[in-house]
XYZ file of C-alpha atoms in Angstrom:
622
model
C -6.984 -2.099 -18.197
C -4.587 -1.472 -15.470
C -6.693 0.042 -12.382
C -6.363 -0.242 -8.522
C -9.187 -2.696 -7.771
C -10.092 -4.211 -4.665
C -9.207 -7.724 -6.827
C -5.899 -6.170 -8.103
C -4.833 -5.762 -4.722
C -6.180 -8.839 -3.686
C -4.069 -10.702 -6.817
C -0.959 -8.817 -6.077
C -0.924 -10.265 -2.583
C -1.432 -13.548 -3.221
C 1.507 -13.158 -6.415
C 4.057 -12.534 -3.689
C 4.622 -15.547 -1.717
C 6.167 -13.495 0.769
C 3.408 -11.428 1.518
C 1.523 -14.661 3.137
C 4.189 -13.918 6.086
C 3.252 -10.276 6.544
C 0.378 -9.326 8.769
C -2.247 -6.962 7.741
C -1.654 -3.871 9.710
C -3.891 -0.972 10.926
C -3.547 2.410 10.007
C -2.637 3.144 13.572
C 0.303 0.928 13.323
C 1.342 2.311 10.042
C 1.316 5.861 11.396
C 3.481 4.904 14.406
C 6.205 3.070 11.883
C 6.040 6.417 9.760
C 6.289 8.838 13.181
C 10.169 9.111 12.209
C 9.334 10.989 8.795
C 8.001 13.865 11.112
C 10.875 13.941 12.991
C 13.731 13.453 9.909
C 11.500 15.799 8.026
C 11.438 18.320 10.469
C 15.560 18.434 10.480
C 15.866 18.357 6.900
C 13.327 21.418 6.671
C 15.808 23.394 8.675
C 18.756 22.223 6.580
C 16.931 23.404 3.390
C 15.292 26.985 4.841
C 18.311 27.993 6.947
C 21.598 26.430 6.207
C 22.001 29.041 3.177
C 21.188 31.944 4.816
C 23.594 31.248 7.386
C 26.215 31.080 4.945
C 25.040 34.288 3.270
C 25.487 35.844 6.893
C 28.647 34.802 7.500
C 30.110 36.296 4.323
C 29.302 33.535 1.623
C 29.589 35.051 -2.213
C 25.787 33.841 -3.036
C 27.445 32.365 -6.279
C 29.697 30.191 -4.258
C 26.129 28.490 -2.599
C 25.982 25.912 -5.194
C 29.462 24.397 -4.314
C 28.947 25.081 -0.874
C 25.984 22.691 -1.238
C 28.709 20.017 -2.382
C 27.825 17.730 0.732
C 23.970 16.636 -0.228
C 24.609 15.032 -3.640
C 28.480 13.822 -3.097
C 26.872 11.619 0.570
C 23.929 10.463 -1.518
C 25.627 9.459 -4.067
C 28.576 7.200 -2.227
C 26.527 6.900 0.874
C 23.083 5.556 -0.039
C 23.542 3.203 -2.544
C 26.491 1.524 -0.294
C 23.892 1.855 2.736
C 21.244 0.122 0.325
C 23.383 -2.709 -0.074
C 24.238 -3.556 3.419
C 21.219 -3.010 4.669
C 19.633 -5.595 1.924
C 22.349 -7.513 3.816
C 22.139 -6.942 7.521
C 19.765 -8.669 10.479
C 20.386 -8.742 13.542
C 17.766 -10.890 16.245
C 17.330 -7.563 18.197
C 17.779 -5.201 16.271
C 16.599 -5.821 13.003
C 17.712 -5.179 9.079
C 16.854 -1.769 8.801
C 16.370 0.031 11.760
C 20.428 0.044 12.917
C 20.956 2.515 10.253
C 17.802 4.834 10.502
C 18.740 4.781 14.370
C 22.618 5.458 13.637
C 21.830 8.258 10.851
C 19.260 10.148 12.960
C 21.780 10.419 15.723
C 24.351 11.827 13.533
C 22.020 14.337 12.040
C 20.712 15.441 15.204
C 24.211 15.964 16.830
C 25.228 18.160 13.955
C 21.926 19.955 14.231
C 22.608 20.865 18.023
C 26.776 21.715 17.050
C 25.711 24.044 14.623
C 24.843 27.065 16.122
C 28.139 27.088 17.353
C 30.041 27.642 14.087
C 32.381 30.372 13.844
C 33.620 30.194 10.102
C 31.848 29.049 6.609
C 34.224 25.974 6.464
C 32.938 24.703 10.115
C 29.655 25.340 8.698
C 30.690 23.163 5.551
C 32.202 20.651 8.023
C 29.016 19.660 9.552
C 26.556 20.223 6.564
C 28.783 17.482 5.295
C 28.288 15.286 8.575
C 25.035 16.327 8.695
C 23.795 14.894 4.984
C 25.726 12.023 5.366
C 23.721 11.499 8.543
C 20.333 11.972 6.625
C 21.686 9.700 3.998
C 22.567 6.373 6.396
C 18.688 7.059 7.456
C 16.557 7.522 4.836
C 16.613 5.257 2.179
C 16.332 2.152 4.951
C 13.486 4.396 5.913
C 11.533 3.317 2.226
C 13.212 -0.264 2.513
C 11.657 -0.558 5.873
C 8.010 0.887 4.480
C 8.408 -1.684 1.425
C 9.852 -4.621 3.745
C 7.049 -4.646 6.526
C 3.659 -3.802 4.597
C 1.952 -6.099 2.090
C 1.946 -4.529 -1.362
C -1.999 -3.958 -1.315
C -0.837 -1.905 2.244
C 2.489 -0.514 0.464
C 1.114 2.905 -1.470
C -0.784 3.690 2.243
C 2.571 3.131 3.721
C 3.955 5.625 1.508
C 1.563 8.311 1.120
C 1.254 8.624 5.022
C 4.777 8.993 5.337
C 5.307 11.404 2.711
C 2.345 13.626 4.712
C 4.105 12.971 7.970
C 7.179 14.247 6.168
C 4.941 17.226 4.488
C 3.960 17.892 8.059
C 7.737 17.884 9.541
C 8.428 20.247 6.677
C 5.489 22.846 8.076
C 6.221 22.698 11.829
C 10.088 23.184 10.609
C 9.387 26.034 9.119
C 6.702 27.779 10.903
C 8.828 27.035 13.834
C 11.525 28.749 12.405
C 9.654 32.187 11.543
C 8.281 32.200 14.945
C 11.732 31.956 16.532
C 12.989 34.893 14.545
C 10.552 36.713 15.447
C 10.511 36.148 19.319
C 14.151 35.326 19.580
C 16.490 38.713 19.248
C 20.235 39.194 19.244
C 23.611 37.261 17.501
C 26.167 36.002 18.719
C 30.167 37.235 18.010
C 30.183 35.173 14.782
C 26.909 36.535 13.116
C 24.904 33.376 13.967
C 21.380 35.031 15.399
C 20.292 33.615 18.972
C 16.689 32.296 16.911
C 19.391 29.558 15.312
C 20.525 27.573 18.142
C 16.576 27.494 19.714
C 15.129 26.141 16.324
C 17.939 23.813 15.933
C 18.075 22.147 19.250
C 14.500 21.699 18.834
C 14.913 19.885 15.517
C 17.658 18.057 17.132
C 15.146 16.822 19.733
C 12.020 16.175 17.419
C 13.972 14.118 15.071
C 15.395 11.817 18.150
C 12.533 11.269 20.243
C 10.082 10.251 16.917
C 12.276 7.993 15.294
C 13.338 6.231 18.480
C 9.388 5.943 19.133
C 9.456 4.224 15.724
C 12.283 1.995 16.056
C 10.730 0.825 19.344
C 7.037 0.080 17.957
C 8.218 -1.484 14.506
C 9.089 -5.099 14.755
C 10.940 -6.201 11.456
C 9.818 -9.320 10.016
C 12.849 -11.759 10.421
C 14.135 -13.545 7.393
C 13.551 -17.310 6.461
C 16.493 -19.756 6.253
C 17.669 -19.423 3.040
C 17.216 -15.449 2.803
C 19.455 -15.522 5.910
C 21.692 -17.974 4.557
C 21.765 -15.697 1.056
C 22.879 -12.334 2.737
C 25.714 -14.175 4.774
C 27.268 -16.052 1.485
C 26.918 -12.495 -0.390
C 29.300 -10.819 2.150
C 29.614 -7.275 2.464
C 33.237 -5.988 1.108
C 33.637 -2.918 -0.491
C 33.994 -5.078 -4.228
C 31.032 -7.008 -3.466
C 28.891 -4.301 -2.668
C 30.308 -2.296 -5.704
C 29.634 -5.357 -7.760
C 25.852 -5.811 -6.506
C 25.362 -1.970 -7.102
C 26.567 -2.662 -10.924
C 24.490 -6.008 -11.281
C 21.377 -3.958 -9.638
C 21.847 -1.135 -12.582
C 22.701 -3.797 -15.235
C 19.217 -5.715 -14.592
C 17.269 -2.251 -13.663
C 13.802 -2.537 -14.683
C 12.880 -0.290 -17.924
C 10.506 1.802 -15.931
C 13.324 3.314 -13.359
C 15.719 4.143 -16.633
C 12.920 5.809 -17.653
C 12.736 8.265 -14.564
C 16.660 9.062 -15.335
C 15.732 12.324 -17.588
C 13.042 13.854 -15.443
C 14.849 13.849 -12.142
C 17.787 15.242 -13.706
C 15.269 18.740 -14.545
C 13.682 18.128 -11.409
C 16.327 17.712 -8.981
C 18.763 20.306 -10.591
C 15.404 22.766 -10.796
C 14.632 21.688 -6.668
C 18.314 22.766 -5.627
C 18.337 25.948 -7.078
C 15.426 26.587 -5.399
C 16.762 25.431 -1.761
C 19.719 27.483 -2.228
C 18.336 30.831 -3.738
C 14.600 30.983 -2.261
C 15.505 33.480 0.681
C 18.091 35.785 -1.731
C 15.080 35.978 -4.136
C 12.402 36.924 -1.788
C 14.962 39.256 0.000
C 15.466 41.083 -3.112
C 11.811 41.033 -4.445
C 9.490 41.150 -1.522
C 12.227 43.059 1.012
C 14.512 44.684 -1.368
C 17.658 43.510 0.552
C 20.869 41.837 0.549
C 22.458 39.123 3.300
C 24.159 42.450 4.397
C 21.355 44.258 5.338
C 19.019 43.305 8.334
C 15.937 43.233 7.132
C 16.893 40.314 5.434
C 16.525 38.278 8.479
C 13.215 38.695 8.385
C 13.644 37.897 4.323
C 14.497 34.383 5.598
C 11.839 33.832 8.512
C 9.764 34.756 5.363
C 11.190 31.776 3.595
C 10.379 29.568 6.298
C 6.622 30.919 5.806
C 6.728 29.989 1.796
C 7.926 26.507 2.510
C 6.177 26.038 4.984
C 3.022 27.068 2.713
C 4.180 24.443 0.785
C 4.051 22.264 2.450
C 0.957 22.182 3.623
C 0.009 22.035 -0.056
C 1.585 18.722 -0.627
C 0.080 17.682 2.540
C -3.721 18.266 1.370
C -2.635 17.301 -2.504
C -0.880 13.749 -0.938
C -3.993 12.940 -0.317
C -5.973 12.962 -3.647
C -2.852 11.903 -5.368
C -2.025 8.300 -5.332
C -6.084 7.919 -6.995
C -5.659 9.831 -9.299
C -2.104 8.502 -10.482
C -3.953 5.254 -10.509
C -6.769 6.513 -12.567
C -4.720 8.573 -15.331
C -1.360 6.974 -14.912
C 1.730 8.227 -13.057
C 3.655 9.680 -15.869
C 0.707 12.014 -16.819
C 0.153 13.097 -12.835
C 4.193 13.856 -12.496
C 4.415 15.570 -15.744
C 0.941 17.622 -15.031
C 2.467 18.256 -11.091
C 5.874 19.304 -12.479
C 4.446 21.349 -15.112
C 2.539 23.178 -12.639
C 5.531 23.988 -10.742
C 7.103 25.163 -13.691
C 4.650 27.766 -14.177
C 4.812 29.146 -10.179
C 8.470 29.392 -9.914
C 8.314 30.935 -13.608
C 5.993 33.909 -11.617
C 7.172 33.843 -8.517
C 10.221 36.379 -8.930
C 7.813 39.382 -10.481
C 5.395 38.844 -7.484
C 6.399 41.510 -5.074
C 3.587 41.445 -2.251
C 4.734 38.734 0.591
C 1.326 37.781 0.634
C -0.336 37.289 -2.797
C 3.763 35.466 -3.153
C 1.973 32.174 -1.686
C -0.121 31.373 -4.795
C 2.732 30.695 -6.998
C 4.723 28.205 -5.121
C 1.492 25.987 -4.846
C 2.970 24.476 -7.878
C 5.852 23.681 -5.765
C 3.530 22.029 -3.364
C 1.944 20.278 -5.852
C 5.080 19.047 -7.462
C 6.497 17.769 -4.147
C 3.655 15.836 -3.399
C 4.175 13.791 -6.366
C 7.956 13.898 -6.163
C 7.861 12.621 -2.630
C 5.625 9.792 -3.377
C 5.083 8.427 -6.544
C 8.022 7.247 -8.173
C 8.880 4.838 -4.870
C 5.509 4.120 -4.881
C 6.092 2.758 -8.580
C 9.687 1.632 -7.796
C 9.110 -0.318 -4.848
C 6.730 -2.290 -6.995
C 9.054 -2.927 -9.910
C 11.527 -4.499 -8.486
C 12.362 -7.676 -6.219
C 11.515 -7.730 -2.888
C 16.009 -9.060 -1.887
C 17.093 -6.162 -3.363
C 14.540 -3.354 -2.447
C 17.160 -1.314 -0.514
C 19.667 -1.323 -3.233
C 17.204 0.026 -5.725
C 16.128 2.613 -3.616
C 19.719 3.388 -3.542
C 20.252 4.038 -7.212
C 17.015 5.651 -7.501
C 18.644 7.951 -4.937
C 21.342 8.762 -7.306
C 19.500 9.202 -9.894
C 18.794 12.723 -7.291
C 22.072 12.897 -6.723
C 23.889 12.699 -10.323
C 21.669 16.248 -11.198
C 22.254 17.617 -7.496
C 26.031 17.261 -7.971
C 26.013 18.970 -11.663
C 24.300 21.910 -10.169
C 27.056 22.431 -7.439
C 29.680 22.016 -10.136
C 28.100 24.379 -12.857
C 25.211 26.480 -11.725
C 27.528 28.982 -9.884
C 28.838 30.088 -13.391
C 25.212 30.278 -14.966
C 24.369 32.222 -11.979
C 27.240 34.332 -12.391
C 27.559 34.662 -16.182
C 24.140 34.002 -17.363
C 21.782 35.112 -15.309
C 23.288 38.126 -13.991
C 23.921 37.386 -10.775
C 20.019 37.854 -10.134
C 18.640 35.211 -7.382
C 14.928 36.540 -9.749
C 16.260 35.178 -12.893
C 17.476 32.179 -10.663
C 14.126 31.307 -9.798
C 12.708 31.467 -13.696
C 15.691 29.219 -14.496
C 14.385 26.966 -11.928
C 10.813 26.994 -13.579
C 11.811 26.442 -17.153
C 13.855 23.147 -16.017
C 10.538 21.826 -14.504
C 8.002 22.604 -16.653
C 11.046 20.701 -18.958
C 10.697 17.823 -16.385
C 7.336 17.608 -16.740
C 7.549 17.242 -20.742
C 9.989 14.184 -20.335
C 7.656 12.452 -17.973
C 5.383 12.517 -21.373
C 8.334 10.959 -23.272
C 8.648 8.068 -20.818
C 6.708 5.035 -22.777
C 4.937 2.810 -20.301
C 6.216 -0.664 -20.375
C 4.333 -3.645 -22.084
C 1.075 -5.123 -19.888
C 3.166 -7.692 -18.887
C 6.208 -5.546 -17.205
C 3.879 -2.933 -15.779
C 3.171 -2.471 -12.178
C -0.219 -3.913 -11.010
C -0.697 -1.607 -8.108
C 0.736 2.142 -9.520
C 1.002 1.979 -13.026
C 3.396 4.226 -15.370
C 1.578 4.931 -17.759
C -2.448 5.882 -18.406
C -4.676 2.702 -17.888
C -4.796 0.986 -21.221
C -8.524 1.743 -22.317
C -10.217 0.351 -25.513
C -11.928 3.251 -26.715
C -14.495 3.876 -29.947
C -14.667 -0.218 -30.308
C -17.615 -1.207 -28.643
C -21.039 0.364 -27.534
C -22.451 -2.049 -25.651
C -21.170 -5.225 -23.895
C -23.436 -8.244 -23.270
C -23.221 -11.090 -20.331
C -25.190 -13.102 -19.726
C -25.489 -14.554 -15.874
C -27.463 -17.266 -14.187
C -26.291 -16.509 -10.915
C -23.423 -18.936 -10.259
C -19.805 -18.188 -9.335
C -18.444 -18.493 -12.430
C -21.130 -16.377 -14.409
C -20.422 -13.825 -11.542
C -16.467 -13.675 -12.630
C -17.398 -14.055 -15.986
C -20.013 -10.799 -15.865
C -16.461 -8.929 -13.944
C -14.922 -10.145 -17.439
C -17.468 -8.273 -18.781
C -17.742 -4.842 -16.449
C -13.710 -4.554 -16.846
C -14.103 -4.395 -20.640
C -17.390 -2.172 -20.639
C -15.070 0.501 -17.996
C -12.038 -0.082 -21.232
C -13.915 0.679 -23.780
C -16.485 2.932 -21.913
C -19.733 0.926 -23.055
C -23.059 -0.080 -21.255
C -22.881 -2.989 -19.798
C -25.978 -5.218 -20.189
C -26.551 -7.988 -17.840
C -29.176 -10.686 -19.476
C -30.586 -13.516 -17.572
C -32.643 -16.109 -19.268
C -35.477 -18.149 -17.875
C -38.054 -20.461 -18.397
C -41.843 -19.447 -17.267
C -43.249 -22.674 -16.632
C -41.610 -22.933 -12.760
C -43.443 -26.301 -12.619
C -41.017 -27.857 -15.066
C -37.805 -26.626 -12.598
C -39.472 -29.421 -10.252
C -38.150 -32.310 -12.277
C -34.363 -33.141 -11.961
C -32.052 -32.345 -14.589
C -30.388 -35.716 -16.240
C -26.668 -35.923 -16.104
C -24.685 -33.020 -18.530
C -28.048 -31.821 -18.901
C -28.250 -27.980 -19.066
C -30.032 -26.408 -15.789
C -32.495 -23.592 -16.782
C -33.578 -20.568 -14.117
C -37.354 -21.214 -14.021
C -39.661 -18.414 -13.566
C -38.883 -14.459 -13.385
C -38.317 -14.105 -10.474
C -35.330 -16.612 -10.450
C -33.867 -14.895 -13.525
C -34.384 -11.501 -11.378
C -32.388 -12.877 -8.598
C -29.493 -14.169 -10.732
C -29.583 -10.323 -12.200
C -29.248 -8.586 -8.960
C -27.008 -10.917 -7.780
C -24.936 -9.921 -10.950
C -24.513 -6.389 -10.521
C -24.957 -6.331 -6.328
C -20.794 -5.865 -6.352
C -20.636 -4.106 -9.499
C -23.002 -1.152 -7.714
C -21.235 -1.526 -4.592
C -17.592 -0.678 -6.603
C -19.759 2.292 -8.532
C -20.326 1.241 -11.716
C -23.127 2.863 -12.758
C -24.000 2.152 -16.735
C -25.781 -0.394 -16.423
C -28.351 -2.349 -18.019
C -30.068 -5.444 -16.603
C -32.685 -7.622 -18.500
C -34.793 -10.444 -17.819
C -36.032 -12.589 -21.330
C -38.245 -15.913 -21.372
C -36.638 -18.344 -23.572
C -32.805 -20.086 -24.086
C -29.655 -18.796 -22.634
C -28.402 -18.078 -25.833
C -31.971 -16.887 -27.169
C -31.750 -14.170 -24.449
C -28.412 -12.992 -25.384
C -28.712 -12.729 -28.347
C -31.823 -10.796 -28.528
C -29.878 -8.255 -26.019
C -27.462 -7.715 -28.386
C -29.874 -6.994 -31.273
C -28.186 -6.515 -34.813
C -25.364 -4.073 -33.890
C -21.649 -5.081 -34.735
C -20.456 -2.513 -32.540
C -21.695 -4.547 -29.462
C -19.258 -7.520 -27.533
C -21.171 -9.964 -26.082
C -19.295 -11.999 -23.249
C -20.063 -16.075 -22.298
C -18.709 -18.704 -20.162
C -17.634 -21.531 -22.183
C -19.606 -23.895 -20.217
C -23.412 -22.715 -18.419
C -24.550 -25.418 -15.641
C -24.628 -29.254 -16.112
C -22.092 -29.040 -19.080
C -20.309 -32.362 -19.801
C -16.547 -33.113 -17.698
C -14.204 -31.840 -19.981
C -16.447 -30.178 -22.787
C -14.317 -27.558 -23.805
C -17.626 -25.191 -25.541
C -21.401 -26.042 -24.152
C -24.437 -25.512 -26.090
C -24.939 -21.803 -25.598
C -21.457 -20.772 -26.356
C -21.699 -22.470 -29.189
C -25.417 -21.714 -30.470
C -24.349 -17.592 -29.438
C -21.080 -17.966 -31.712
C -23.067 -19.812 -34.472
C -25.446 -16.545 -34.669
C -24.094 -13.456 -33.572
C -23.467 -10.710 -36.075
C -21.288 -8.810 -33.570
C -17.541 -10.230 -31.552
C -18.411 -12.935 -28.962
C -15.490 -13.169 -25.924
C -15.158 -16.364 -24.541
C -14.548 -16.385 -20.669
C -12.661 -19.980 -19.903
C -14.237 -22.365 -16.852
C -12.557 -25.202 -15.135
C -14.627 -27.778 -14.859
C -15.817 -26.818 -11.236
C -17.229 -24.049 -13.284
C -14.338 -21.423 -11.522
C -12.665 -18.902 -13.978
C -9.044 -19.725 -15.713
C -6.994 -17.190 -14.862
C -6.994 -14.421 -17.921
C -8.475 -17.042 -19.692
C -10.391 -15.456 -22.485
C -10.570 -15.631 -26.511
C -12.388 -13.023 -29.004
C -14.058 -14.349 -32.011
């Protein structure tokens, strides 16, 4: 059973030798190295809610948008992996691995930001949408390497979830921002380009500087040891070796990310028609105008409003999500989020009220909450920690590669297909997520052994319609303890009461004497036994396990046990291999055996070293 357990987490740690060398941080600390998102988020919000409608004012053909949008996909796709690479490949004493190029991209982006109001022409526009992505690009997949680099893995999916809210949060200030300053801000300039543009802008411009230079400041990156830093000097950084580690990287990609290919090809082709025909559809539907006419100004403060809306959806669903991923697998959330979407943007064109317009695109909330955090979530966990960035680089292009064929072909659908209706646009856009979410259902998990132990794939591997009950029996000691979590893990599997037996011997008088050597040690008296019991299921309460059993029984170990599990084949009962005082080296004590010799129903076999601690996933099943 994969699940998120406090021991999971716990293991995971301790399987990452690096992770000794990583503090544990607060959730203060993790906010301030995420205060960036806000700021990046905020910028990009603009760039999605207000770069199209500029070029719609300034004389764009809407069926031109797509390959106006050209810039996004064709930076990401030669900028980010190549950024990945380097920055797997860069440190600097002062400045760090990663932050050089979140610092460097942010003060691209937020130049362009402040230049653009003062665009005359659609190509200038072009110009420095192109400057601008590539900007956004150099930033934000060290962003995710930094997240992945500094936390501990048990510490990685908070890392991630807060800054996909701070980024959910950039997105609604963005956009709110951006209706109020239509509203309160009158006039254009000579070009077209309304005064509200430059004051929303600059203040994008500003936000996005002055949070991630708080977080560059307060994040100290955790320098590399000797041979890491002697390993990214021999691996250079030409344009053929970085080419070559980008086709090693996708060569040796774990299953699990090929596996992602199909769905963010629906997802991300679905997500840019959206971004580039959201204010032409609720113009037409909710406004009943055209970029020529004025009221459709207020048609795009409108569609600041909507995403905005959304946003604060995925805010408030990012934080039920990662549990729930972890409790039905991540492939069933994504598909479930995407198929949700699917069904609002399927609506949302015959919904003409600009109010009662907000309940459909909660599936677009709901979608980008999961898209925004759970595959790196799953990613980041997949693959080794020397070549995080470059990862997060292809995984970028697999956003890209479906970004770029909409540029190159969706003007002609638009056009030829869908007759030239931004309505029929947005059902398009629903059909090829509610497709998305039926390939995340195709994606097989990967064996136990290749799956991630902290967001798995797939559902949580569950042994269902086996077993009714599942006996352990506990004396109290540490290794009966692990061996009755043996037990509780397989009772939550197959969802069974567990019963917790404890065995003792009435006459407390005879627990005076002192057991010979290899002699077995009984609990004497009930209240001992009682003890051992509550001892037993004290943690198990604590973690919420509620079917529960717990008996007490005068006689043998075994005797105890066995009489718990009664004559029913569809119970499991679960032993150490060795209770207390077995012999050095005895591989099966006396109760294992005399419990395996009579029981009518499957006996599991919890392994012991011979300081009585648990082996390691050291069990057999008669």
């Amino acid at each position: 059973m994969t699940t998120l357990t406090r021991d999971k987490i716990a293991e995971a740690d301790l399987a990452d030798p690096e992770d000794q060398r990583k503090p544990l941080l607060s959730t203060q600390t993790i906010l301030l190295m995420n205060l960036g998102g806000f700021g990046t988020s905020f910028a990009f919000g603009l760039q999605q809610t207000a770069i199209n409608p500029l070029f719609a004012m300034m004389g764009a053909d809407p069926a031109s948008l797509p390959i106006l949008n050209l810039a996004g996909p064709m930076t990401g796709l030669l900028i980010q992996p190549m950024i990945g690479v380097l920055s797997d490949r860069t440190w600097h004493p002062k400045f760090g691995q990663r932050r050089p190029y979140i610092v460097a991209g942010c003060i691209l982006a937020a130049l362009c930001l402040f230049l653009f109001p003062f665009v005359s022409a659609v190509w200038m526009a072009v110009v420095l949408l192109w400057a601008m992505d590539a900007g956004n690009n150099t930033a934000a997949e060290p962003y995710k390497a930094l997240i992945a680099g500094k936390l501990r893995l048990s510490q990685r999916t908070q890392g991630f979830l807060l800054q996909a809210m701070l980024g959910a949060a950039g997105g609604i200030v963005a956009n709110v921002a951006l209706f109020g300053f239509q509203a309160l801000v009158q006039g254009a300039s000579e070009s077209g380009i309304p005064h509200w543009v430059p004051a929303v802008f600059w203040t994008g411009a500003a936000c996005a500087l002055i949070t991630v230079m708080i977080s560059a400041t307060v994040t100290k990156e955790i320098p590399p040891t000797d041979e890491e830093l002697a390993k990214m000097k021999s691996q250079g950084a030409s344009p053929v070796a970085i080419v070559a580690e980008i086709a090693s990287a996708v060569k040796e990609m774990p299953v699990g990310m090929h596996k992602l290919g199909l769905v963010y090809a629906f997802q991300w082709y679905g997500l840019f028609i959206w971004w580039q025909f959201a204010s032409l559809a609720i113009g037409k539907t909710v406004f009943n105008a055209g970029p020529e006419d004025a009221a459709y100004q207020a048609a795009v403060g409108w569609t600041g409003l909507a995403n905005a809306w959304s946003s604060i959806v995925q805010l408030l669903v990012s934080l039920a999500l990662i549990p729930i991923a972890v409790r039905f697998g991540a492939k069933r959330v994504h598909s479930a989020c995407l198929l949700i979407a699917g069904v609002g943007f399927s609506i949302f064109p015959h919904v003409a009220d600009r109010y009662l317009m907000f309940l459909p695109l909660i599936g677009y909330g709901v979608a980008m909450a999961s898209i925004a955090s759970l595959p790196y979530v799953m990613a980041t966990s997949m693959v080794p920690k020397a070549r995080i960035g470059v990862y997060l680089g292809i995984l970028n292009m697999m956003i890209v590669v479906p970004q770029l064929v909409q540029t190159l072909t969706f003007g002609w659908i638009y056009e030829h297909l869908l007759g030239n209706d931004p309505g029929n646009a947005m059902t398009f856009c629903g059909v090829l997520f509610a497709l998305g979410g039926v390939a995340a259902m195709w994606v097989n998990a990967p064996t136990a052994d290749e799956e991630s132990p902290i967001m798995p794939l797939g559902s949580p591997r569950r042994i269902t319609s086996v077993y009714k009950r599942v006996i352990v029996g506990s004396d109290g000691t540490p290794a009966s303890l692990a061996t009755v979590g043996h037990a509780a893990g397989l009772a939550a599997a197959a969802e069974a009461r567990l019963v917790v037996v404890s065995a003792y011997n009435p006459d407390v008088s005879a627990g005076l004497a002192k057991p010979g050597e290899n002699e077995h040690r009984d609990l004497y008296g009930e209240a001992a036994a009682k003890a051992a019991v509550d001892a037993s299921v004290h943690e198990l309460t604590k973690q919420r396990f509620k079917r529960i059993e717990t008996h007490t029984i005068p006689g043998s170990p075994a005797h105890a046990v066995l009489e718990a599990a009664g004559n029913d084949p569809n119970n499991l009962i679960v032993v150490g291999n060795r209770g207390l005082g077995a012999a050095s080296g005895e591989a099966l004590g006396a109760v294992p055996r005399e419990i395996v010799k009579h029981a009518v129903c499957n006996v599991m076999i919890v392994q012991t070293n011979d300081d009585g601690s648990v082996v390691a996933g050291g069990a057999g099943l008669r």
